Amino acid sequence: MKKIVILTGAGISAESGIKTFRDGDGLWETHRVEDVATPQAWVKDAELVLDFYNARRKQLFEVAPNSAHLALKKLEDKFDVQIITQNVDNLHERAGSSNVLHLHGLLTQARSTFDPSLIYDIGDKALKIGDKCERGSQLRPHIVWFGEAVPNIEPAAKIVSKANILMIIGTSLLVYPAAGLMYYAPVHSQKFYIDPSATDIPDVKNLTIVKEKAGTGVPRVVEQLLKGENGK
Ligand code: NAD
């Protein structure tokens, strides 16, 4: 069975109603990223950070997977599929995808500020100042903030290095280290980049650019792959 590795970014969830931030005014739902998604923001105003992620979590339960998420699930009929996502939403899981690795954490989980290995499923619950882990320290969102290490980057690079086919969907390729993952793909693997702003990627061979929204571009490429065509 051929292995398809899929790297997704905020753009795949845009048509579900979850905003990306690089598309618009550089703000994320009216906030500067530095004010809500950095360790410095947490030290300065933890309540604002918790409120921001509480709102993102609440919104997640008001939206649904779109045709792009659903199409990726269909690939499992014929391929060994691994999704690696920068997204903190759970729309791939809710579309039924079996193998999803989150690089930047997950809105529906919280973790201890004392021991990062203590991670808790919280579903749609709001986190508040005073919510504590079993060791008695404040809980924070289980999110990799800008400026923090990305613990899943090494397993992700290993997965990409085994790809027969690589799909890159809805990402500006500006957020590192995630943006460097495609360079681990074997040179001769077939590659697709589906994003309305997609441009050629220097030094990446066998790349087909699909300058289209995920909601239409992904189902089309998936159908072609399932039919055994080259997807172009
Ligand atoms: P990003 O850097 O991946 O850029 C967004 C990309 O989506 C752009 O290239 C844009 O052209 C593309 N796009 C917009 N609409 C699209 C569509 N309909 N179909 C396909 N592509 C489309 O992402 P970002 O918004 O700059 O966010 C950076 C980080 O912030 C993420 O890696 C993530 O950790 C976090 N974030 C997560 C979510 C989420 O979980 N849904 C949303 C916003 C931000």
Coordinates of N, CA and C and ligand atoms in Angstrom, one line a residue:
M1 N 0.8 -1.2 0.0 CA 0.0 0.0 0.0 C 0.9 1.3 0.0
K2 N 0.6 2.2 -0.9 CA 1.4 3.4 -0.9 C 1.1 4.3 0.3
K3 N 2.1 5.0 0.7 CA 1.9 5.9 1.9 C 1.7 7.3 1.4
I4 N 0.6 7.9 1.8 CA 0.3 9.3 1.6 C 0.5 10.1 2.9
V5 N 1.3 11.1 2.9 CA 1.5 12.0 4.0 C 0.9 13.3 3.7
I6 N 0.1 13.9 4.6 CA -0.7 15.1 4.3 C -0.3 16.1 5.4
L7 N 0.2 17.2 5.0 CA 0.6 18.3 5.9 C -0.5 19.4 5.7
T8 N -1.2 19.7 6.8 CA -2.3 20.7 6.7 C -2.1 21.9 7.6
G9 N -2.6 23.0 7.2 CA -2.5 24.3 7.9 C -3.9 24.9 8.1
A10 N -3.9 26.1 8.6 CA -5.2 26.7 9.0 C -6.2 26.8 7.8
G11 N -5.6 26.9 6.5 CA -6.5 27.1 5.4 C -7.4 25.9 5.1
I12 N -7.1 24.7 5.6 CA -8.1 23.6 5.3 C -9.3 23.8 6.2
S13 N -9.2 24.5 7.3 CA -10.4 24.7 8.1 C -11.1 26.0 7.8
A14 N -10.6 26.8 6.9 CA -11.2 28.1 6.7 C -12.6 28.0 6.2
E15 N -12.9 27.1 5.3 CA -14.3 26.9 4.8 C -15.2 26.3 5.8
S16 N -14.7 25.8 6.9 CA -15.6 25.4 8.0 C -16.0 26.6 8.9
G17 N -15.3 27.7 8.7 CA -15.7 28.9 9.4 C -14.6 29.3 10.5
I18 N -13.5 28.6 10.5 CA -12.4 29.0 11.5 C -11.4 29.8 10.7
K19 N -11.2 31.0 11.2 CA -10.4 32.0 10.4 C -8.9 31.6 10.5
T20 N -8.2 31.8 9.4 CA -6.7 31.8 9.5 C -6.3 33.2 9.9
F21 N -5.1 33.4 10.3 CA -4.8 34.8 10.6 C -3.9 35.5 9.6
R22 N -3.1 34.8 8.8 CA -2.2 35.4 7.8 C -3.0 36.0 6.6
D23 N -4.2 35.5 6.4 CA -5.0 35.9 5.3 C -5.5 37.4 5.4
G24 N -5.8 37.7 6.6 CA -6.5 39.0 6.7 C -5.6 40.1 7.2
D25 N -5.9 40.6 8.3 CA -5.2 41.8 8.8 C -4.0 41.5 9.7
G26 N -3.6 40.2 9.8 CA -2.5 39.9 10.6 C -3.0 39.7 12.1
L27 N -4.3 39.8 12.3 CA -4.8 39.6 13.7 C -5.5 38.3 13.7
W28 N -5.5 37.6 14.9 CA -6.2 36.4 15.0 C -7.5 36.6 15.8
E29 N -8.6 36.7 15.1 CA -9.9 37.0 15.8 C -9.7 38.2 16.6
T30 N -9.3 39.3 16.0 CA -9.1 40.6 16.6 C -7.9 40.8 17.6
H31 N -7.2 39.7 17.8 CA -6.0 39.8 18.8 C -4.7 39.7 18.0
R32 N -3.7 40.5 18.6 CA -2.4 40.3 18.1 C -1.9 38.9 18.6
V33 N -1.2 38.2 17.7 CA -0.7 36.8 18.1 C 0.2 36.9 19.4
E34 N 1.0 38.0 19.4 CA 1.9 38.2 20.6 C 1.2 38.3 21.9
D35 N -0.1 38.8 21.8 CA -0.8 39.0 23.1 C -1.6 37.8 23.6
V36 N -1.7 36.8 22.7 CA -2.5 35.6 23.2 C -1.8 34.3 22.9
A37 N -0.8 34.2 22.1 CA -0.2 32.9 21.7 C 1.3 32.8 21.9
T38 N 1.8 33.4 23.0 CA 3.2 33.3 23.3 C 3.4 33.0 24.8
P39 N 4.5 32.5 25.3 CA 4.7 32.3 26.7 C 4.7 33.7 27.4
Q40 N 5.2 34.7 26.7 CA 5.2 36.1 27.4 C 3.8 36.5 27.6
A41 N 2.9 36.2 26.7 CA 1.5 36.6 26.9 C 0.9 35.9 28.2
W42 N 1.3 34.7 28.3 CA 0.8 33.9 29.5 C 1.3 34.5 30.8
V43 N 2.5 34.9 30.8 CA 3.1 35.6 32.0 C 2.4 36.9 32.3
K44 N 2.2 37.6 31.2 CA 1.6 39.0 31.4 C 0.1 39.0 31.7
D45 N -0.6 38.2 31.1 CA -2.1 38.2 31.3 C -2.7 36.8 31.0
A46 N -2.6 35.9 32.0 CA -3.0 34.5 31.8 C -4.5 34.5 31.5
E47 N -5.3 35.4 32.2 CA -6.7 35.4 32.0 C -7.1 35.7 30.6
L48 N -6.5 36.7 30.0 CA -6.7 37.0 28.6 C -6.4 35.8 27.6
V49 N -5.3 35.1 27.9 CA -4.9 34.0 27.1 C -6.0 32.9 27.3
L50 N -6.4 32.6 28.5 CA -7.4 31.5 28.7 C -8.7 31.9 28.0
D51 N -9.1 33.2 28.1 CA -10.4 33.6 27.5 C -10.3 33.5 26.0
F52 N -9.1 33.8 25.4 CA -9.0 33.7 24.0 C -9.1 32.2 23.5
Y53 N -8.5 31.3 24.2 CA -8.6 29.9 23.8 C -9.9 29.3 24.2
N54 N -10.6 29.8 25.3 CA -11.9 29.4 25.6 C -12.9 29.7 24.4
A55 N -12.7 30.9 23.8 CA -13.5 31.3 22.7 C -13.3 30.4 21.5
R56 N -12.0 30.2 21.2 CA -11.6 29.3 20.1 C -12.3 27.9 20.3
R57 N -12.2 27.4 21.5 CA -12.7 26.0 21.8 C -14.2 26.0 21.6
K58 N -14.9 27.1 22.1 CA -16.3 27.2 22.0 C -16.7 27.2 20.5
Q59 N -16.0 28.0 19.7 CA -16.3 28.1 18.3 C -16.1 26.7 17.6
L60 N -15.2 25.9 18.1 CA -14.9 24.6 17.4 C -16.1 23.7 17.5
F61 N -16.9 23.9 18.5 CA -18.1 23.0 18.6 C -19.3 23.6 17.9
E62 N -19.1 24.7 17.2 CA -20.2 25.3 16.4 C -19.9 25.1 14.9
V63 N -18.8 24.5 14.6 CA -18.4 24.3 13.2 C -18.3 22.8 12.9
A64 N -18.2 22.4 11.6 CA -18.1 21.0 11.2 C -17.0 20.8 10.2
P65 N -16.5 19.6 10.0 CA -15.5 19.3 9.0 C -16.1 19.7 7.6
N66 N -15.3 20.1 6.7 CA -15.8 20.5 5.3 C -15.4 19.4 4.3
S67 N -15.7 19.6 3.1 CA -15.5 18.6 2.1 C -14.0 18.2 1.9
A68 N -13.1 19.1 2.3 CA -11.6 18.7 2.2 C -11.3 17.7 3.3
H69 N -11.7 18.0 4.6 CA -11.5 17.0 5.6 C -12.1 15.7 5.3
L70 N -13.3 15.7 4.8 CA -14.0 14.4 4.5 C -13.4 13.7 3.4
A71 N -12.9 14.4 2.4 CA -12.2 13.7 1.2 C -10.9 13.0 1.7
L72 N -10.2 13.6 2.6 CA -9.0 12.9 3.1 C -9.2 11.6 3.8
K73 N -10.4 11.5 4.5 CA -10.8 10.2 5.1 C -10.9 9.1 4.0
K74 N -11.5 9.5 2.9 CA -11.7 8.5 1.8 C -10.5 7.9 1.3
L75 N -9.3 8.7 1.4 CA -8.1 8.1 0.9 C -7.7 6.8 1.6
E76 N -8.2 6.7 2.8 CA -7.8 5.5 3.6 C -8.3 4.2 2.9
D77 N -9.3 4.3 2.0 CA -9.8 3.1 1.3 C -8.7 2.4 0.5
K78 N -7.7 3.2 0.0 CA -6.7 2.7 -0.9 C -5.3 2.9 -0.5
F79 N -5.1 3.8 0.5 CA -3.7 4.2 0.9 C -3.5 4.1 2.4
D80 N -2.2 4.0 2.7 CA -1.8 4.2 4.1 C -1.7 5.7 4.3
V81 N -2.6 6.3 5.1 CA -2.6 7.8 5.2 C -2.2 8.3 6.6
Q82 N -1.3 9.2 6.6 CA -0.9 9.9 7.8 C -1.1 11.4 7.7
I83 N -1.9 12.0 8.5 CA -2.1 13.5 8.5 C -1.2 14.1 9.6
I84 N -0.5 15.1 9.2 CA 0.3 15.9 10.2 C -0.2 17.3 10.1
T85 N -0.8 17.8 11.2 CA -1.5 19.1 11.1 C -0.9 20.1 12.0
Q86 N -0.9 21.4 11.5 CA -0.5 22.5 12.4 C -1.7 23.0 13.1
N87 N -2.9 22.5 12.7 CA -4.1 23.1 13.3 C -4.3 22.6 14.7
V88 N -5.0 23.4 15.5 CA -5.3 23.1 16.9 C -6.8 22.7 17.0
D89 N -7.5 22.7 15.9 CA -8.9 22.2 15.9 C -8.9 20.6 15.7
N90 N -10.0 20.0 15.9 CA -10.1 18.5 15.8 C -11.0 18.1 14.6
L91 N -10.9 18.9 13.5 CA -11.8 18.6 12.4 C -11.4 17.4 11.6
H92 N -10.1 17.1 11.5 CA -9.7 15.8 10.9 C -10.2 14.6 11.6
E93 N -10.1 14.6 12.9 CA -10.6 13.5 13.8 C -12.1 13.4 13.6
R94 N -12.8 14.5 13.6 CA -14.3 14.5 13.4 C -14.7 14.1 12.0
A95 N -13.8 14.2 11.0 CA -14.1 13.7 9.7 C -13.9 12.2 9.6
G96 N -13.2 11.6 10.6 CA -13.0 10.2 10.7 C -11.6 9.8 10.4
S97 N -10.7 10.7 10.1 CA -9.3 10.3 9.8 C -8.7 9.5 11.0
S98 N -8.0 8.4 10.6 CA -7.5 7.6 11.7 C -6.2 8.0 12.3
N99 N -5.3 8.5 11.5 CA -3.9 8.8 12.0 C -3.6 10.3 11.8
V100 N -3.8 11.1 13.0 CA -3.6 12.5 12.9 C -2.5 12.9 14.0
L101 N -1.4 13.5 13.5 CA -0.4 14.0 14.5 C -0.5 15.5 14.5
H102 N -0.7 16.0 15.8 CA -0.9 17.5 15.9 C 0.5 18.1 16.3
L103 N 1.0 19.0 15.5 CA 2.3 19.6 15.8 C 2.1 20.7 16.8
H104 N 1.0 21.4 16.8 CA 0.8 22.6 17.6 C -0.2 22.4 18.8
G105 N -0.5 21.2 19.1 CA -1.4 20.9 20.2 C -2.8 20.9 19.7
L106 N -3.7 20.8 20.7 CA -5.1 20.6 20.5 C -6.0 21.4 21.4
L107 N -7.0 22.1 20.9 CA -7.8 23.0 21.7 C -8.6 22.2 22.8
T108 N -8.9 20.9 22.5 CA -9.7 20.1 23.5 C -8.9 19.5 24.6
Q109 N -7.6 19.9 24.7 CA -6.8 19.4 25.8 C -6.2 20.5 26.6
A110 N -5.9 20.2 27.9 CA -5.2 21.1 28.8 C -4.0 20.4 29.3
R111 N -3.0 21.2 29.8 CA -1.8 20.5 30.4 C -1.3 21.3 31.6
S112 N -0.6 20.6 32.4 CA -0.1 21.2 33.6 C 1.0 22.1 33.3
T113 N 1.1 23.3 34.1 CA 2.2 24.2 33.9 C 3.4 23.7 34.7
F114 N 3.3 22.7 35.5 CA 4.4 22.2 36.3 C 5.0 21.0 35.6
D115 N 4.2 20.1 35.1 CA 4.7 18.8 34.4 C 4.0 18.7 33.1
P116 N 4.7 19.0 32.0 CA 4.1 19.0 30.7 C 3.6 17.6 30.2
S117 N 4.0 16.5 31.0 CA 3.5 15.2 30.6 C 2.1 15.0 31.1
L118 N 1.6 15.9 32.0 CA 0.2 15.7 32.5 C -0.7 16.5 31.6
I119 N -1.4 15.7 30.7 CA -2.3 16.3 29.7 C -3.7 15.7 29.9
Y120 N -4.7 16.6 29.8 CA -6.1 16.2 30.1 C -7.0 16.5 29.0
D121 N -7.9 15.6 28.7 CA -9.0 15.9 27.7 C -10.0 16.8 28.4
I122 N -10.3 18.0 27.8 CA -11.3 18.8 28.5 C -12.6 19.1 27.6
G123 N -12.5 18.5 26.3 CA -13.7 18.7 25.5 C -14.0 20.2 25.2
D124 N -15.2 20.6 25.5 CA -15.6 22.0 25.2 C -15.6 22.8 26.5
K125 N -15.0 22.3 27.6 CA -15.0 23.0 28.8 C -14.1 24.2 28.8
A126 N -14.5 25.3 29.4 CA -13.7 26.5 29.5 C -12.6 26.3 30.6
L127 N -11.4 26.8 30.4 CA -10.4 26.7 31.4 C -10.4 28.0 32.2
K128 N -10.2 28.0 33.5 CA -10.2 29.2 34.3 C -9.0 29.3 35.2
I129 N -8.6 30.5 35.6 CA -7.6 30.6 36.7 C -8.1 29.9 37.9
G130 N -7.2 29.0 38.4 CA -7.6 28.2 39.6 C -7.9 26.7 39.2
D131 N -8.0 26.4 37.9 CA -8.2 25.0 37.5 C -6.8 24.4 37.6
K132 N -6.7 23.3 38.3 CA -5.3 22.8 38.6 C -5.1 21.3 38.1
C133 N -3.9 21.0 37.9 CA -3.5 19.6 37.6 C -3.5 18.8 38.9
E134 N -3.3 17.5 38.8 CA -3.3 16.6 40.0 C -2.1 16.9 40.9
R135 N -1.1 17.7 40.4 CA 0.0 18.1 41.3 C -0.2 19.5 41.8
G136 N -1.3 20.1 41.6 CA -1.7 21.3 42.2 C -1.2 22.6 41.5
S137 N -0.8 22.4 40.2 CA -0.4 23.7 39.5 C -1.5 24.0 38.4
Q138 N -1.5 25.3 38.0 CA -2.4 25.8 37.1 C -2.4 25.1 35.8
L139 N -3.6 24.8 35.2 CA -3.7 24.3 33.9 C -3.6 25.3 32.8
R140 N -3.0 25.0 31.7 CA -2.9 25.9 30.5 C -3.4 25.2 29.3
P141 N -3.7 25.9 28.2 CA -4.1 25.2 27.0 C -3.0 24.3 26.5
H142 N -3.3 23.1 26.0 CA -2.3 22.2 25.4 C -2.0 22.7 24.0
I143 N -1.3 23.8 23.9 CA -1.0 24.5 22.6 C 0.4 24.8 22.6
V144 N 1.1 24.6 21.4 CA 2.5 25.0 21.3 C 2.4 26.5 20.9
W145 N 2.8 27.4 21.7 CA 2.8 28.8 21.4 C 4.0 29.2 20.6
F146 N 3.9 30.3 19.9 CA 5.0 30.9 19.1 C 6.2 31.1 20.1
G147 N 7.3 30.5 19.6 CA 8.5 30.7 20.4 C 8.8 29.4 21.3
E148 N 7.8 28.5 21.3 CA 8.0 27.3 22.1 C 8.5 26.1 21.2
A149 N 9.2 25.1 21.8 CA 9.6 24.0 21.0 C 8.4 23.2 20.6
V150 N 8.7 22.4 19.4 CA 7.6 21.6 18.8 C 8.0 20.2 19.0
P151 N 7.5 19.5 20.1 CA 8.0 18.2 20.5 C 7.7 17.1 19.4
N152 N 6.7 17.3 18.6 CA 6.3 16.3 17.6 C 7.0 16.5 16.3
I153 N 8.0 17.4 16.2 CA 8.6 17.7 14.9 C 9.5 16.5 14.4
E154 N 10.1 15.8 15.3 CA 11.0 14.7 14.9 C 10.2 13.5 14.4
P155 N 9.2 13.1 15.2 CA 8.3 12.0 14.6 C 7.7 12.4 13.3
A156 N 7.4 13.7 13.1 CA 6.7 14.1 11.9 C 7.7 14.0 10.7
A157 N 9.0 14.4 11.0 CA 10.0 14.4 9.9 C 10.2 12.9 9.5
K158 N 10.2 12.0 10.4 CA 10.4 10.5 10.1 C 9.2 10.1 9.2
I159 N 8.0 10.5 9.6 CA 6.8 10.1 8.8 C 7.0 10.6 7.3
V160 N 7.3 11.9 7.2 CA 7.4 12.5 5.9 C 8.5 11.8 5.0
S161 N 9.6 11.3 5.7 CA 10.7 10.7 4.9 C 10.2 9.4 4.3
K162 N 9.1 8.9 4.7 CA 8.6 7.6 4.1 C 7.5 7.8 3.1
A163 N 7.2 9.0 2.8 CA 6.0 9.3 1.9 C 6.3 8.9 0.5
N164 N 5.3 8.2 -0.1 CA 5.3 8.0 -1.6 C 4.6 9.2 -2.3
I165 N 3.6 9.7 -1.6 CA 2.9 10.9 -2.1 C 2.8 11.9 -0.9
L166 N 3.0 13.2 -1.2 CA 2.9 14.2 -0.1 C 1.9 15.2 -0.6
M167 N 0.9 15.5 0.3 CA 0.0 16.6 0.0 C 0.2 17.7 1.0
I168 N 0.3 19.0 0.6 CA 0.5 20.1 1.5 C -0.8 21.0 1.2
I169 N -1.6 21.2 2.3 CA -2.9 21.9 2.1 C -3.1 23.0 3.0
G170 N -3.4 24.2 2.5 CA -3.8 25.3 3.3 C -2.8 25.9 4.3
T171 N -1.6 26.0 3.8 CA -0.6 26.6 4.7 C 0.3 27.5 3.9
S172 N 0.6 28.6 4.6 CA 1.5 29.6 3.9 C 3.0 29.2 3.9
L173 N 3.3 28.1 4.6 CA 4.7 27.6 4.8 C 5.6 28.7 5.3
L174 N 5.0 29.5 6.3 CA 5.8 30.5 6.9 C 6.1 30.2 8.4
V175 N 5.3 29.3 9.0 CA 5.5 29.0 10.4 C 6.5 27.8 10.5
Y176 N 7.7 28.1 11.0 CA 8.7 27.0 11.2 C 8.7 26.5 12.7
P177 N 9.0 25.2 12.9 CA 9.7 24.3 11.9 C 8.8 23.5 11.0
A178 N 7.5 23.7 11.2 CA 6.5 22.9 10.4 C 6.8 23.1 8.9
A179 N 7.1 24.3 8.5 CA 7.3 24.6 7.1 C 8.5 23.9 6.4
G180 N 9.4 23.4 7.3 CA 10.5 22.7 6.7 C 10.3 21.2 6.5
L181 N 9.2 20.7 6.9 CA 8.9 19.3 6.9 C 9.0 18.7 5.5
M182 N 8.5 19.5 4.5 CA 8.4 18.9 3.1 C 9.8 18.5 2.6
Y183 N 10.8 19.1 3.1 CA 12.2 18.8 2.6 C 12.6 17.4 3.0
Y184 N 11.9 16.8 3.9 CA 12.2 15.4 4.3 C 11.6 14.4 3.4
A185 N 10.8 14.8 2.5 CA 10.1 13.9 1.6 C 11.1 13.4 0.5
P186 N 11.0 12.1 0.2 CA 11.9 11.6 -0.8 C 11.8 12.4 -2.1
V187 N 13.0 12.6 -2.8 CA 13.0 13.5 -3.9 C 12.0 13.1 -5.0
H188 N 11.9 11.8 -5.2 CA 11.0 11.3 -6.3 C 9.6 11.1 -5.9
S189 N 9.2 11.4 -4.7 CA 7.8 11.3 -4.3 C 7.0 12.3 -5.0
Q190 N 5.7 11.9 -5.3 CA 4.8 12.9 -6.0 C 4.3 13.9 -4.9
K191 N 4.2 15.1 -5.3 CA 3.8 16.2 -4.3 C 2.8 17.1 -4.8
F192 N 1.9 17.5 -4.0 CA 0.8 18.4 -4.3 C 0.8 19.6 -3.3
Y193 N 0.5 20.8 -3.8 CA 0.4 21.9 -2.9 C -0.9 22.6 -3.2
I194 N -1.9 22.4 -2.3 CA -3.3 22.9 -2.6 C -3.5 24.1 -1.7
D195 N -3.6 25.3 -2.3 CA -3.8 26.5 -1.5 C -4.0 27.7 -2.5
P196 N -5.0 28.5 -2.3 CA -5.3 29.6 -3.3 C -4.1 30.5 -3.5
S197 N -3.2 30.6 -2.5 CA -2.0 31.4 -2.6 C -0.7 30.6 -2.9
A198 N -0.9 29.3 -3.3 CA 0.3 28.5 -3.5 C 1.2 29.0 -4.6
T199 N 2.5 28.9 -4.4 CA 3.5 29.2 -5.4 C 4.5 28.1 -5.4
D200 N 5.3 28.1 -6.5 CA 6.3 27.0 -6.6 C 7.2 27.0 -5.3
I201 N 7.7 25.9 -4.9 CA 8.6 25.8 -3.7 C 10.0 25.5 -4.2
P202 N 10.9 26.4 -4.0 CA 12.3 26.2 -4.5 C 12.8 24.8 -4.0
D203 N 13.5 24.1 -4.9 CA 14.2 22.9 -4.5 C 13.3 21.7 -4.2
V204 N 12.0 21.9 -4.4 CA 11.1 20.7 -4.2 C 10.7 20.2 -5.6
K205 N 11.1 19.0 -5.9 CA 10.8 18.4 -7.2 C 9.5 17.6 -7.2
N206 N 9.0 17.4 -8.5 CA 7.7 16.6 -8.7 C 6.6 17.3 -7.9
L207 N 6.5 18.6 -8.0 CA 5.4 19.3 -7.3 C 4.4 19.8 -8.2
T208 N 3.1 19.5 -7.9 CA 2.0 20.0 -8.7 C 1.3 21.1 -7.8
I209 N 1.2 22.3 -8.4 CA 0.5 23.4 -7.7 C -0.9 23.4 -8.0
V210 N -1.8 23.3 -7.0 CA -3.2 23.4 -7.2 C -3.7 24.7 -6.5
K211 N -3.8 25.8 -7.3 CA -4.1 27.1 -6.8 C -5.6 27.2 -6.6
E212 N -6.1 26.6 -5.6 CA -7.6 26.5 -5.4 C -7.9 26.4 -3.9
K213 N -9.1 26.7 -3.6 CA -9.5 26.5 -2.2 C -9.5 25.0 -1.8
A214 N -9.3 24.6 -0.6 CA -9.2 23.2 -0.2 C -10.6 22.5 -0.4
G215 N -11.7 23.2 -0.2 CA -13.0 22.6 -0.4 C -13.3 22.0 -1.7
T216 N -12.7 22.6 -2.8 CA -12.8 22.0 -4.1 C -11.6 21.3 -4.6
G217 N -10.4 21.9 -4.3 CA -9.1 21.3 -4.8 C -8.8 20.0 -4.2
V218 N -9.1 19.8 -2.9 CA -8.7 18.5 -2.2 C -9.6 17.4 -2.7
P219 N -11.0 17.5 -2.7 CA -11.8 16.4 -3.3 C -11.4 16.0 -4.7
R220 N -11.0 17.0 -5.5 CA -10.6 16.7 -6.9 C -9.3 15.9 -6.9
V221 N -8.3 16.3 -6.2 CA -7.0 15.5 -6.2 C -7.2 14.2 -5.6
V222 N -8.0 14.1 -4.5 CA -8.3 12.8 -3.9 C -9.0 11.8 -4.9
E223 N -10.0 12.3 -5.6 CA -10.7 11.4 -6.6 C -9.7 10.9 -7.6
Q224 N -8.8 11.8 -8.1 CA -7.8 11.3 -9.1 C -6.9 10.3 -8.5
L225 N -6.4 10.5 -7.3 CA -5.5 9.6 -6.7 C -6.2 8.2 -6.5
L226 N -7.5 8.3 -6.1 CA -8.2 7.0 -5.9 C -8.5 6.3 -7.2
K227 N -8.6 7.0 -8.3 CA -8.8 6.4 -9.6 C -7.4 6.0 -10.2
G228 N -6.3 6.3 -9.5 CA -5.0 5.9 -10.0 C -4.5 6.8 -11.0
E229 N -5.1 8.0 -11.2 CA -4.5 9.0 -12.1 C -3.4 9.8 -11.4
N230 N -2.7 10.6 -12.1 CA -1.6 11.3 -11.4 C -2.0 12.5 -10.7
G231 N -3.3 12.9 -10.7 CA -3.8 13.9 -9.8 C -3.6 15.3 -10.4
K232 N -2.9 15.4 -11.5 CA -2.7 16.8 -12.1 C -4.0 17.3 -12.7
Ligands
NAD1 P1 -0.9 29.5 7.7 O1 0.4 30.1 7.9 O2 -0.9 28.1 7.5 O3 -1.7 30.4 6.5 C1 -3.0 30.1 6.1 C2 -3.0 29.6 4.7 O4 -4.3 29.2 4.4 C3 -2.6 30.7 3.6 O5 -1.6 30.2 2.8 C4 -3.9 30.9 2.8 O6 -3.6 31.1 1.4 C5 -4.6 29.5 3.0 N1 -6.0 29.5 2.8 C6 -6.9 30.4 3.1 N2 -8.2 30.0 2.8 C7 -8.0 28.8 2.2 C8 -8.9 27.8 1.7 N3 -10.2 28.0 1.7 N4 -8.4 26.6 1.2 C9 -7.0 26.4 1.3 N5 -6.1 27.3 1.8 C10 -6.6 28.4 2.2 O7 -1.8 29.6 8.9 P2 -2.1 30.8 9.9 O8 -3.5 31.2 9.8 O9 -1.0 31.8 9.6 O10 -1.8 30.1 11.3 C11 -0.6 29.8 11.8 C12 -0.7 28.9 13.0 O11 -1.7 29.4 13.9 C13 -1.2 27.5 12.6 O12 -0.1 26.8 12.3 C14 -1.9 27.1 13.9 O13 -1.1 26.6 14.9 C15 -2.6 28.3 14.3 N6 -4.0 28.5 13.8 C16 -4.8 27.3 13.8 C17 -6.1 27.4 13.3 C18 -6.9 26.1 13.3 O14 -6.6 25.2 14.1 N7 -7.9 26.0 12.5 C19 -6.5 28.6 12.8 C20 -5.7 29.7 12.8 C21 -4.4 29.6 13.3

